[in-house]
Short mmCIF file of C-alpha atoms (C1' of nucleotides) in Angstrom, two decimals:
data_model
loop_
_atom_site.label_atom_id
_atom_site.label_comp_id
_atom_site.label_asym_id
_atom_site.label_seq_id
_atom_site.Cartn_x
_atom_site.Cartn_y
_atom_site.Cartn_z
CA UNK A 1 7.06 -14.94 -53.59
CA UNK A 2 5.71 -11.73 -54.95
CA UNK A 3 7.90 -8.67 -54.66
CA UNK A 4 7.23 -6.06 -52.04
CA UNK A 5 5.32 -3.04 -53.20
CA UNK A 6 6.49 0.34 -51.96
CA UNK A 7 4.26 1.97 -49.32
CA UNK A 8 3.00 4.48 -51.88
CA UNK A 9 2.22 3.16 -55.36
CA UNK A 10 3.65 5.39 -58.08
CA UNK A 11 1.24 7.66 -59.94
CA UNK A 12 -0.13 6.06 -63.07
CA UNK A 13 -0.24 2.67 -61.43
CA UNK A 14 -1.92 -0.25 -63.20
CA UNK A 15 -5.63 0.63 -63.47
CA UNK A 16 -6.41 -2.81 -62.22
CA UNK A 17 -4.83 -1.99 -58.90
CA UNK A 18 -7.33 -2.63 -56.15
CA UNK A 19 -7.61 0.05 -53.48
CA UNK A 20 -8.51 -1.48 -50.17
CA UNK A 21 -9.73 -0.10 -46.85
CA UNK A 22 -9.31 -2.17 -43.65
CA UNK A 23 -11.90 -1.99 -40.89
CA UNK A 24 -11.00 -3.76 -37.77
CA UNK A 25 -10.84 -2.50 -34.19
CA UNK A 26 -7.59 -4.22 -33.48
CA UNK A 27 -4.55 -2.37 -34.69
CA UNK A 28 -2.37 -5.44 -34.71
CA UNK A 29 -4.80 -7.27 -37.01
CA UNK A 30 -4.79 -4.31 -39.39
CA UNK A 31 -1.02 -4.28 -39.39
CA UNK A 32 -0.91 -7.88 -40.11
CA UNK A 33 -3.38 -7.65 -43.01
CA UNK A 34 -1.66 -4.69 -44.45
CA UNK A 35 1.60 -6.47 -44.29
CA UNK A 36 0.23 -9.49 -46.14
CA UNK A 37 -1.77 -7.64 -48.75
CA UNK A 38 1.06 -5.24 -49.65
CA UNK A 39 3.13 -8.10 -50.93
CA UNK A 40 0.73 -8.32 -53.84
CA UNK A 41 1.52 -5.87 -56.54
CA UNK A 42 -2.09 -5.36 -57.48
CA UNK A 43 -3.39 -4.74 -54.05
CA UNK A 44 -3.05 -1.42 -52.19
CA UNK A 45 -4.19 -0.68 -48.69
CA UNK A 46 -5.09 3.04 -48.84
CA UNK A 47 -7.05 3.42 -45.57
CA UNK A 48 -7.78 1.90 -42.27
CA UNK A 49 -10.49 2.43 -39.70
CA UNK A 50 -11.04 1.07 -36.21
CA UNK A 51 -14.65 2.02 -35.69
CA UNK A 52 -17.96 2.49 -37.38
CA UNK A 53 -17.84 6.29 -37.34
CA UNK A 54 -14.23 6.33 -38.55
CA UNK A 55 -15.04 3.91 -41.34
CA UNK A 56 -17.93 5.98 -42.65
CA UNK A 57 -15.79 9.12 -42.65
CA UNK A 58 -12.73 7.56 -44.18
CA UNK A 59 -14.47 5.59 -46.89
CA UNK A 60 -15.92 8.82 -48.16
CA UNK A 61 -12.62 10.58 -48.18
CA UNK A 62 -10.52 7.81 -49.78
CA UNK A 63 -13.08 5.91 -51.89
CA UNK A 64 -11.60 2.46 -51.82
CA UNK A 65 -12.96 -0.27 -54.10
CA UNK A 66 -12.90 -2.85 -51.41
CA UNK A 67 -13.69 -2.65 -47.75
CA UNK A 68 -12.26 -5.56 -45.66
CA UNK A 69 -14.66 -5.57 -42.74
CA UNK A 70 -14.36 -7.40 -39.49
CA UNK A 71 -17.81 -8.11 -38.14
CA UNK A 72 -16.25 -8.98 -34.78
CA UNK A 73 -19.34 -8.99 -32.57
CA UNK A 74 -18.98 -10.51 -29.16
CA UNK A 75 -17.86 -7.07 -28.01
CA UNK A 76 -20.11 -4.48 -26.55
CA UNK A 77 -22.51 -3.61 -29.38
CA UNK A 78 -23.96 -6.56 -31.05
CA UNK A 79 -24.67 -5.42 -34.54
CA UNK A 80 -22.24 -2.60 -35.03
CA UNK A 81 -20.49 -4.43 -37.83
CA UNK A 82 -23.69 -5.36 -39.58
CA UNK A 83 -25.04 -1.81 -39.26
CA UNK A 84 -21.85 -0.43 -40.83
CA UNK A 85 -22.13 -2.97 -43.56
CA UNK A 86 -25.66 -1.84 -44.33
CA UNK A 87 -24.76 1.83 -44.24
CA UNK A 88 -21.76 1.42 -46.44
CA UNK A 89 -23.52 -0.63 -49.12
CA UNK A 90 -26.41 1.84 -49.06
CA UNK A 91 -24.33 4.95 -49.37
CA UNK A 92 -21.80 3.43 -51.80
CA UNK A 93 -23.54 0.91 -53.97
CA UNK A 94 -20.50 0.02 -56.03
CA UNK A 95 -18.42 -0.61 -53.02
CA UNK A 96 -17.21 -4.24 -52.60
CA UNK A 97 -17.65 -5.24 -49.00
CA UNK A 98 -15.80 -8.36 -47.93
CA UNK A 99 -16.42 -9.54 -44.46
CA UNK A 100 -13.39 -11.08 -42.81
CA UNK A 101 -14.28 -12.23 -39.33
CA UNK A 102 -13.55 -14.67 -36.61
CA UNK A 103 -17.06 -16.05 -36.35
CA UNK A 104 -18.81 -18.49 -38.49
CA UNK A 105 -22.39 -18.35 -37.55
CA UNK A 106 -25.08 -19.72 -39.88
CA UNK A 107 -27.39 -16.84 -39.28
CA UNK A 108 -24.64 -14.21 -39.28
CA UNK A 109 -23.51 -14.98 -42.79
CA UNK A 110 -27.04 -14.50 -44.01
CA UNK A 111 -27.46 -11.24 -42.18
CA UNK A 112 -24.14 -9.96 -43.54
CA UNK A 113 -25.24 -10.79 -47.11
CA UNK A 114 -28.58 -9.09 -46.57
CA UNK A 115 -26.70 -6.10 -45.16
CA UNK A 116 -24.83 -5.82 -48.51
CA UNK A 117 -21.72 -7.92 -48.09
CA UNK A 118 -20.39 -9.35 -51.33
CA UNK A 119 -18.12 -11.90 -49.62
CA UNK A 120 -17.66 -13.59 -46.31
CA UNK A 121 -14.34 -15.14 -45.29
CA UNK A 122 -13.47 -16.58 -41.90
CA UNK A 123 -10.11 -15.49 -40.54
CA UNK A 124 -9.16 -19.14 -40.66
CA UNK A 125 -8.48 -18.67 -44.38
CA UNK A 126 -4.93 -18.74 -45.70
CA UNK A 127 -3.29 -15.88 -47.53
CA UNK A 128 -4.02 -17.02 -50.98
CA UNK A 129 -7.63 -17.70 -50.20
CA UNK A 130 -8.08 -14.11 -48.84
CA UNK A 131 -6.31 -12.57 -51.76
CA UNK A 132 -8.37 -14.57 -54.19
CA UNK A 133 -11.53 -13.44 -52.39
CA UNK A 134 -10.48 -9.76 -52.59
CA UNK A 135 -9.81 -10.08 -56.33
CA UNK A 136 -13.15 -11.86 -56.79
CA UNK A 137 -15.06 -9.03 -55.06
CA UNK A 138 -13.00 -6.41 -56.86
CA UNK A 139 -14.21 -7.91 -60.13
CA UNK A 140 -17.77 -7.55 -58.97
CA UNK A 141 -18.16 -11.16 -58.15
CA UNK A 142 -19.06 -12.63 -54.79
CA UNK A 143 -16.61 -14.62 -52.69
CA UNK A 144 -17.34 -17.11 -49.99
CA UNK A 145 -15.03 -19.67 -48.62
CA UNK A 146 -16.46 -23.19 -48.62
CA UNK A 147 -17.48 -23.22 -45.03
CA UNK A 148 -19.17 -19.82 -45.20
CA UNK A 149 -21.10 -20.86 -48.22
CA UNK A 150 -22.20 -24.04 -46.48
CA UNK A 151 -23.17 -21.98 -43.37
CA UNK A 152 -25.29 -19.66 -45.55
CA UNK A 153 -27.10 -22.69 -46.99
CA UNK A 154 -27.71 -24.05 -43.54
CA UNK A 155 -28.82 -20.66 -42.32
CA UNK A 156 -31.35 -20.54 -45.12
CA UNK A 157 -32.71 -23.97 -44.23
CA UNK A 158 -32.39 -23.80 -40.45
CA UNK A 159 -35.58 -22.38 -38.92
CA UNK A 160 -35.19 -20.14 -35.94
CA UNK A 161 -35.78 -21.44 -32.44
CA UNK A 162 -39.21 -19.95 -32.45
CA UNK A 163 -40.03 -21.46 -35.82
CA UNK A 164 -38.70 -24.85 -34.75
CA UNK A 165 -41.06 -24.80 -31.74
CA UNK A 166 -43.97 -23.41 -33.93
CA UNK A 167 -44.36 -20.46 -31.66
CA UNK A 168 -46.75 -17.80 -32.95
CA UNK A 169 -45.61 -14.14 -33.05
CA UNK A 170 -47.75 -13.35 -30.00
CA UNK A 171 -46.39 -16.29 -28.18
CA UNK A 172 -42.86 -15.01 -28.91
CA UNK A 173 -43.75 -11.73 -27.28
CA UNK A 174 -45.17 -13.45 -24.25
CA UNK A 175 -42.14 -15.73 -24.07
CA UNK A 176 -39.78 -12.79 -24.04
CA UNK A 177 -41.63 -11.26 -21.13
CA UNK A 178 -42.06 -14.56 -19.41
CA UNK A 179 -38.33 -15.11 -19.80
CA UNK A 180 -37.70 -11.89 -17.91
CA UNK A 181 -39.51 -13.36 -14.93
CA UNK A 182 -42.82 -11.47 -15.28
CA UNK A 183 -45.95 -12.98 -13.84
CA UNK A 184 -49.00 -13.65 -15.89
CA UNK A 185 -50.59 -10.47 -14.52
CA UNK A 186 -47.49 -8.41 -15.47
CA UNK A 187 -47.47 -9.90 -18.92
CA UNK A 188 -51.10 -9.11 -19.41
CA UNK A 189 -50.49 -5.47 -18.23
CA UNK A 190 -47.51 -5.08 -20.51
CA UNK A 191 -49.37 -6.46 -23.57
CA UNK A 192 -52.72 -4.78 -22.81
CA UNK A 193 -54.48 -8.11 -22.62
CA UNK A 194 -56.11 -9.80 -19.68
CA UNK A 195 -54.25 -11.98 -17.31
CA UNK A 196 -56.41 -14.84 -18.52
CA UNK A 197 -55.11 -14.38 -22.02
CA UNK A 198 -51.53 -14.08 -20.82
CA UNK A 199 -52.09 -17.39 -19.03
CA UNK A 200 -53.58 -18.92 -22.20
CA UNK A 201 -50.47 -17.98 -24.20
CA UNK A 202 -48.13 -19.14 -21.44
CA UNK A 203 -49.88 -22.48 -21.36
CA UNK A 204 -49.43 -22.88 -25.14
CA UNK A 205 -45.75 -21.91 -24.80
CA UNK A 206 -45.17 -24.44 -22.09
CA UNK A 207 -46.82 -27.12 -24.22
CA UNK A 208 -44.78 -26.24 -27.30
CA UNK A 209 -41.54 -26.11 -25.41
CA UNK A 210 -42.30 -29.39 -23.78
CA UNK A 211 -42.05 -28.13 -20.25
CA UNK A 212 -44.50 -27.84 -17.33
CA UNK A 213 -43.19 -24.97 -15.26
CA UNK A 214 -42.58 -21.43 -16.31
CA UNK A 215 -39.21 -21.49 -14.54
CA UNK A 216 -38.23 -24.27 -16.85
CA UNK A 217 -39.43 -22.22 -19.80
CA UNK A 218 -37.19 -19.40 -18.73
CA UNK A 219 -34.26 -21.84 -18.70
CA UNK A 220 -35.15 -23.10 -22.22
CA UNK A 221 -35.58 -19.59 -23.47
CA UNK A 222 -32.16 -18.67 -22.24
CA UNK A 223 -30.71 -21.69 -24.07
CA UNK A 224 -32.63 -20.74 -27.17
CA UNK A 225 -31.28 -17.22 -27.03
CA UNK A 226 -34.74 -15.66 -26.60
CA UNK A 227 -33.48 -13.63 -23.74
CA UNK B 1 12.12 0.60 -40.25
CA UNK B 2 13.97 -2.55 -39.25
CA UNK B 3 15.42 -4.67 -41.97
CA UNK B 4 13.77 -7.87 -42.94
CA UNK B 5 15.24 -11.04 -41.47
CA UNK B 6 15.70 -14.00 -43.68
CA UNK B 7 13.34 -16.88 -43.21
CA UNK B 8 16.00 -18.95 -41.46
CA UNK B 9 18.33 -17.17 -39.17
CA UNK B 10 21.93 -18.27 -39.84
CA UNK B 11 23.62 -20.53 -37.41
CA UNK B 12 25.39 -18.65 -34.67
CA UNK B 13 22.64 -16.06 -34.59
CA UNK B 14 22.59 -13.53 -31.83
CA UNK B 15 22.11 -15.45 -28.68
CA UNK B 16 19.56 -12.87 -27.62
CA UNK B 17 17.27 -13.86 -30.52
CA UNK B 18 13.83 -14.75 -29.33
CA UNK B 19 12.27 -17.87 -30.76
CA UNK B 20 8.59 -17.56 -30.88
CA UNK B 21 5.69 -19.93 -31.48
CA UNK B 22 2.35 -18.67 -32.69
CA UNK B 23 -0.81 -20.40 -31.51
CA UNK B 24 -3.99 -19.16 -33.16
CA UNK B 25 -6.69 -21.07 -34.93
CA UNK B 26 -6.79 -18.57 -37.75
CA UNK B 27 -4.18 -18.96 -40.42
CA UNK B 28 -4.55 -15.35 -41.67
CA UNK B 29 -3.86 -14.06 -38.15
CA UNK B 30 -0.71 -16.24 -37.89
CA UNK B 31 0.42 -15.05 -41.19
CA UNK B 32 -0.10 -11.43 -40.18
CA UNK B 33 1.73 -11.84 -36.91
CA UNK B 34 4.59 -13.62 -38.53
CA UNK B 35 4.86 -10.91 -41.10
CA UNK B 36 5.02 -8.25 -38.42
CA UNK B 37 7.34 -9.99 -36.06
CA UNK B 38 9.87 -11.02 -38.68
CA UNK B 39 10.62 -7.40 -39.41
CA UNK B 40 12.41 -7.39 -36.05
CA UNK B 41 15.91 -8.76 -36.23
CA UNK B 42 15.78 -10.20 -32.72
CA UNK B 43 12.47 -12.04 -33.14
CA UNK B 44 12.16 -15.31 -34.97
CA UNK B 45 8.88 -17.19 -35.50
CA UNK B 46 9.99 -20.81 -35.49
CA UNK B 47 6.60 -22.56 -35.19
CA UNK B 48 2.95 -22.20 -35.48
CA UNK B 49 0.01 -24.17 -34.25
CA UNK B 50 -3.68 -23.97 -34.75
CA UNK B 51 -5.06 -26.21 -32.01
CA UNK B 52 -4.30 -27.30 -28.48
CA UNK B 53 -3.06 -30.74 -29.55
CA UNK B 54 -0.89 -29.33 -32.26
CA UNK B 55 0.55 -26.75 -29.89
CA UNK B 56 1.52 -29.31 -27.30
CA UNK B 57 3.26 -31.48 -29.90
CA UNK B 58 5.03 -28.64 -31.69
CA UNK B 59 6.25 -26.84 -28.56
CA UNK B 60 7.93 -30.05 -27.48
CA UNK B 61 9.72 -30.42 -30.80
CA UNK B 62 10.73 -26.84 -31.45
CA UNK B 63 11.22 -25.58 -27.87
CA UNK B 64 10.46 -21.84 -28.40
CA UNK B 65 11.12 -19.33 -25.62
CA UNK B 66 7.90 -17.56 -26.20
CA UNK B 67 4.42 -18.78 -27.00
CA UNK B 68 2.01 -16.20 -28.36
CA UNK B 69 -1.27 -17.62 -27.48
CA UNK B 70 -4.73 -16.59 -28.62
CA UNK B 71 -7.19 -17.46 -25.94
CA UNK B 72 -9.96 -16.95 -28.47
CA UNK B 73 -12.90 -18.34 -26.56
CA UNK B 74 -16.34 -17.64 -27.93
CA UNK B 75 -15.92 -20.64 -30.17
CA UNK B 76 -17.02 -24.09 -29.33
CA UNK B 77 -14.99 -25.10 -26.31
CA UNK B 78 -14.88 -22.53 -23.62
CA UNK B 79 -11.65 -23.06 -21.83
CA UNK B 80 -9.50 -24.69 -24.47
CA UNK B 81 -7.06 -21.81 -24.51
CA UNK B 82 -6.85 -21.68 -20.77
CA UNK B 83 -6.34 -25.39 -20.53
CA UNK B 84 -3.50 -25.20 -23.08
CA UNK B 85 -1.98 -22.37 -21.14
CA UNK B 86 -2.00 -24.42 -17.91
CA UNK B 87 -0.60 -27.42 -19.65
CA UNK B 88 2.21 -25.55 -21.31
CA UNK B 89 3.25 -23.80 -18.19
CA UNK B 90 3.20 -27.03 -16.22
CA UNK B 91 5.23 -29.08 -18.74
CA UNK B 92 7.65 -26.24 -19.60
CA UNK B 93 8.15 -24.03 -16.60
CA UNK B 94 10.63 -21.71 -18.24
CA UNK B 95 8.32 -21.04 -21.24
CA UNK B 96 7.11 -17.50 -21.53
CA UNK B 97 3.47 -17.52 -22.38
CA UNK B 98 2.08 -14.32 -23.72
CA UNK B 99 -1.63 -14.14 -24.27
CA UNK B 100 -2.65 -12.18 -27.25
CA UNK B 101 -6.43 -12.26 -27.56
CA UNK B 102 -9.44 -10.41 -28.72
CA UNK B 103 -11.25 -10.37 -25.43
CA UNK B 104 -10.62 -8.24 -22.37
CA UNK B 105 -12.63 -9.82 -19.61
CA UNK B 106 -11.78 -8.95 -16.07
CA UNK B 107 -12.03 -12.55 -14.85
CA UNK B 108 -10.34 -13.96 -17.93
CA UNK B 109 -7.13 -12.02 -17.37
CA UNK B 110 -6.97 -13.45 -13.80
CA UNK B 111 -7.62 -16.94 -15.01
CA UNK B 112 -4.97 -16.69 -17.67
CA UNK B 113 -2.37 -15.54 -15.12
CA UNK B 114 -3.36 -18.31 -12.78
CA UNK B 115 -2.96 -20.68 -15.72
CA UNK B 116 0.56 -19.59 -16.04
CA UNK B 117 0.54 -16.71 -18.61
CA UNK B 118 3.31 -14.28 -18.06
CA UNK B 119 1.63 -11.54 -20.12
CA UNK B 120 -1.71 -10.54 -21.52
CA UNK B 121 -2.13 -8.21 -24.47
CA UNK B 122 -5.33 -7.43 -26.25
CA UNK B 123 -5.19 -7.55 -30.01
CA UNK B 124 -5.96 -3.92 -30.03
CA UNK B 125 -2.35 -3.18 -29.29
CA UNK B 126 -0.11 -1.63 -31.90
CA UNK B 127 2.97 -3.33 -33.26
CA UNK B 128 5.43 -1.65 -30.96
CA UNK B 129 3.36 -2.55 -27.97
CA UNK B 130 3.22 -6.17 -28.93
CA UNK B 131 6.95 -6.39 -29.65
CA UNK B 132 7.80 -4.67 -26.34
CA UNK B 133 5.58 -7.22 -24.52
CA UNK B 134 7.34 -10.10 -26.34
CA UNK B 135 10.81 -8.80 -25.39
CA UNK B 136 9.64 -8.29 -21.78
CA UNK B 137 8.38 -11.76 -21.43
CA UNK B 138 11.54 -13.12 -23.13
CA UNK B 139 13.52 -11.36 -20.40
CA UNK B 140 11.47 -13.23 -17.80
CA UNK B 141 9.45 -10.22 -16.87
CA UNK B 142 5.68 -9.99 -17.14
CA UNK B 143 3.90 -7.85 -19.66
CA UNK B 144 0.41 -6.47 -19.49
CA UNK B 145 -0.88 -3.54 -21.49
CA UNK B 146 -2.55 -0.86 -19.44
CA UNK B 147 -6.09 -2.02 -19.97
CA UNK B 148 -5.25 -5.72 -19.16
CA UNK B 149 -3.52 -4.61 -15.99
CA UNK B 150 -6.48 -2.60 -14.99
CA UNK B 151 -8.81 -5.46 -15.78
CA UNK B 152 -6.73 -7.78 -13.63
CA UNK B 153 -6.93 -5.38 -10.69
CA UNK B 154 -10.70 -5.09 -11.20
CA UNK B 155 -10.97 -8.85 -11.44
CA UNK B 156 -9.18 -9.22 -8.08
CA UNK B 157 -11.42 -6.69 -6.41
CA UNK B 158 -14.70 -7.68 -8.02
CA UNK B 159 -16.42 -10.42 -6.05
CA UNK B 160 -18.28 -13.10 -7.99
CA UNK B 161 -22.00 -12.78 -8.53
CA UNK B 162 -22.59 -15.17 -5.71
CA UNK B 163 -20.29 -13.31 -3.30
CA UNK B 164 -21.93 -9.99 -4.26
CA UNK B 165 -25.32 -11.43 -3.30
CA UNK B 166 -23.94 -13.18 -0.18
CA UNK B 167 -25.25 -16.50 -1.32
CA UNK B 168 -24.13 -19.44 0.79
CA UNK B 169 -22.60 -22.51 -0.87
CA UNK B 170 -25.81 -24.41 -0.45
CA UNK B 171 -27.82 -21.66 -1.90
CA UNK B 172 -25.56 -21.57 -4.92
CA UNK B 173 -26.31 -25.32 -5.38
CA UNK B 174 -30.01 -24.62 -5.04
CA UNK B 175 -29.88 -21.70 -7.35
CA UNK B 176 -28.11 -23.65 -10.12
CA UNK B 177 -31.00 -26.24 -9.97
CA UNK B 178 -33.60 -23.61 -9.63
CA UNK B 179 -32.07 -21.91 -12.67
CA UNK B 180 -32.59 -25.17 -14.62
CA UNK B 181 -36.33 -24.90 -14.00
CA UNK B 182 -36.54 -27.53 -11.24
CA UNK B 183 -39.39 -27.43 -8.79
CA UNK B 184 -38.87 -27.36 -5.06
CA UNK B 185 -39.71 -30.97 -4.96
CA UNK B 186 -37.21 -31.80 -7.61
CA UNK B 187 -34.52 -29.72 -6.01
CA UNK B 188 -35.11 -31.53 -2.74
CA UNK B 189 -34.89 -34.87 -4.39
CA UNK B 190 -31.69 -33.89 -6.23
CA UNK B 191 -29.99 -32.64 -3.12
CA UNK B 192 -31.37 -35.37 -0.77
CA UNK B 193 -33.12 -32.78 1.39
CA UNK B 194 -36.87 -32.36 1.99
CA UNK B 195 -38.98 -30.23 -0.26
CA UNK B 196 -39.47 -27.93 2.81
CA UNK B 197 -35.79 -27.29 2.96
CA UNK B 198 -35.49 -26.64 -0.66
CA UNK B 199 -38.23 -24.08 -0.29
CA UNK B 200 -36.39 -22.55 2.59
CA UNK B 201 -33.33 -22.06 0.51
CA UNK B 202 -35.28 -20.81 -2.48
CA UNK B 203 -36.89 -18.28 -0.16
CA UNK B 204 -33.55 -17.02 0.95
CA UNK B 205 -32.27 -16.92 -2.60
CA UNK B 206 -35.27 -14.86 -3.73
CA UNK B 207 -34.71 -12.50 -0.88
CA UNK B 208 -31.03 -12.06 -1.53
CA UNK B 209 -31.54 -11.58 -5.26
CA UNK B 210 -34.28 -9.04 -4.59
CA UNK B 211 -36.91 -10.77 -6.56
CA UNK B 212 -40.23 -12.38 -5.73
CA UNK B 213 -40.76 -15.12 -8.26
CA UNK B 214 -38.55 -18.03 -9.14
CA UNK B 215 -38.93 -17.33 -12.86
CA UNK B 216 -37.47 -13.87 -12.15
CA UNK B 217 -34.66 -15.65 -10.29
CA UNK B 218 -33.90 -17.84 -13.32
CA UNK B 219 -33.72 -14.66 -15.41
CA UNK B 220 -31.35 -13.10 -12.89
CA UNK B 221 -29.28 -16.19 -12.72
CA UNK B 222 -28.90 -16.25 -16.53
CA UNK B 223 -27.70 -12.62 -16.43
CA UNK B 224 -25.29 -13.45 -13.62
CA UNK B 225 -23.89 -16.36 -15.48
CA UNK B 226 -24.96 -18.95 -12.94
CA UNK B 227 -26.50 -21.13 -15.68
"C1'" DG C 1 -69.10 -20.23 -47.61
"C1'" DT C 2 -66.20 -23.28 -44.88
"C1'" DC C 3 -62.08 -24.31 -42.81
"C1'" DG C 4 -58.02 -23.38 -40.35
"C1'" DT C 5 -55.19 -20.38 -37.65
"C1'" DG C 6 -54.18 -16.90 -34.57
"C1'" DC C 7 -55.69 -14.15 -30.83
"C1'" DC C 8 -58.69 -12.95 -27.00
"C1'" DT C 9 -61.61 -13.98 -22.75
"C1'" DG C 10 -63.74 -16.38 -19.12
"C1'" DT C 11 -64.54 -20.28 -15.31
"C1'" DC C 12 -63.21 -24.17 -12.36
"C1'" DC C 13 -60.05 -26.91 -9.82
"C1'" DG C 14 -56.01 -28.92 -7.93
"C1'" DT C 15 -51.25 -28.00 -7.33
"C1'" DC C 16 -47.28 -25.22 -6.63
"C1'" DC C 17 -45.21 -21.34 -4.79
"C1'" DG C 18 -43.77 -17.57 -1.61
"C1'" DG C 19 -43.93 -15.72 3.02
"C1'" DA C 20 -44.11 -16.03 7.90
"C1'" DC C 21 -44.34 -18.61 11.75
"C1'" DA C 22 -41.40 -21.99 14.95
"C1'" DG C 23 -38.16 -24.99 15.82
"C1'" DG C 24 -33.35 -28.39 15.98
"C1'" DG C 25 -28.72 -29.54 14.49
"C1'" DT C 26 -23.78 -28.57 13.33
"C1'" DG C 27 -19.31 -26.29 13.27
"C1'" DT C 28 -16.35 -22.01 13.97
"C1'" DG C 29 -14.49 -18.15 16.43
"C1'" DC C 30 -14.17 -15.30 20.42
"C1'" DG D 1 -19.61 -21.06 27.20
"C1'" DC D 2 -21.57 -18.07 23.97
"C1'" DA D 3 -22.59 -15.94 19.65
"C1'" DC D 4 -22.87 -16.64 15.02
"C1'" DA D 5 -23.49 -18.67 10.47
"C1'" DC D 6 -25.09 -22.26 7.95
"C1'" DC D 7 -28.11 -26.16 7.20
"C1'" DC D 8 -32.27 -28.86 7.96
"C1'" DT D 9 -37.43 -29.56 8.94
"C1'" DG D 10 -42.14 -28.69 9.81
"C1'" DT D 11 -46.98 -26.05 9.59
"C1'" DC D 12 -50.17 -22.61 7.99
"C1'" DC D 13 -52.23 -19.56 4.52
"C1'" DG D 14 -53.14 -16.74 0.59
"C1'" DG D 15 -51.98 -16.13 -4.01
"C1'" DA D 16 -49.91 -17.65 -8.28
"C1'" DC D 17 -49.76 -21.13 -11.44
"C1'" DG D 18 -50.96 -25.02 -14.88
"C1'" DG D 19 -54.50 -27.73 -17.07
"C1'" DA D 20 -58.92 -28.39 -19.04
"C1'" DC D 21 -63.17 -26.89 -20.01
"C1'" DA D 22 -66.00 -23.41 -23.21
"C1'" DG D 23 -66.68 -19.81 -25.87
"C1'" DG D 24 -65.97 -15.23 -29.27
"C1'" DC D 25 -63.66 -12.53 -33.18
"C1'" DA D 26 -60.78 -11.58 -37.35
"C1'" DC D 27 -58.48 -13.05 -41.35
"C1'" DG D 28 -56.63 -15.57 -45.35
"C1'" DA D 29 -56.91 -20.03 -48.07
"C1'" DC D 30 -59.50 -23.26 -50.41
#
DNA sequence: GTCGTGCCTGTCCGTCCGGACAGGGTGTGC
DNA sequence: GCACACCCTGTCCGGACGGACAGGCACGAC
């Protein structure tokens, strides 16, 4: 077992010490991570943040090398974590962002990488895996656990629901309105096209989705996540 | 700060020592919790489990006083955590189940309590709050952080979507079929009633939901969680 | 240019749907 | 008994819908 590091590393610490910031809205999770990471002599948790705004402020003040970011989701705002990821990587290009999250979603891994994340680790990882990932990212490399890497590959190769059904962009627009219960007339009005055209698109959508009634299409759309 | 306890408490330890089992599918979260809890001299993490099956087996072998249970959800199986909670509280009536989870859902707190949980703490709690909750549950009391308690009260007073809309049981049945895109004829066939009657119910549903088209009703139903 | 694709518009027709009638039956509670 | 809620059934009608015609326009690929 590694020896415990003191809460404050002495001045003149090893230049290879990695300064880490934790971003997670759950205090207990931050505590747990801090407790784990501080057992490693070369890792130092120098800051924490619980929200997007706090993270942006604190990262500027403390300048960590690594941000350990929980993408959480499933709470109120869908893409807060992704937004933060994008903002951080834009404002601090050298910053190593390592996503540590609960969710392993094929598309999410991709979106995180596109938002500037240099690593993606599911919380299901063990301590050594996490620490290895942190050191990798600190060295400028990327770090993905096996399942995240696989998910990324799948995400790249898995077409979206719309693509799977070969829906055209216009049809996607119509579907999203259709899925909200709008009538053909309403859809036409909303898209500045005639009711006939709306009907034309709806017909194509029904055919492509393999259903015959619009209510059924709404149900399919809700399953496909179009709503 | 409390002193660190050795990994194995010596025989003849304080009888008031609380033996804890951690149930969370994320190894890193378990590690973090263990690390936090073992700073307290009266708390001892004697077991961990990552799944429902493992938890049931391990709790029988190790007989902890407290199970710290992550209800997680949002993963594959919806009610695995709740099921486990119910099974544990039925098989081991004296066991103190403290739910420690990411989600604060009004209905979920209630369901957890009905499933036998003696406490509910959101992971957003700080260390002292969690430890206090564990000690409370170990003493046979219940433990809810302020927001969970409030959520429980709300959950008790918030009627379900169907109740809010004053839908009759039969209308709920019809709505669930309607929401799957079935036609009046299909609904009638499925419920062994005439198409006319299905239409009658659908009409009442539309009126009660305040919509005029069934596709709109499907959309509302998907928002209300009827699907 | 030709072809294919996406997008827009129209007509016709049969069906389904939604709304409004008008009943009958059951069970519960007062 | 009576009122009430819930459930079932039917008819009528106008409008919405779904399917199948038949066209037009713009754009990029070959």
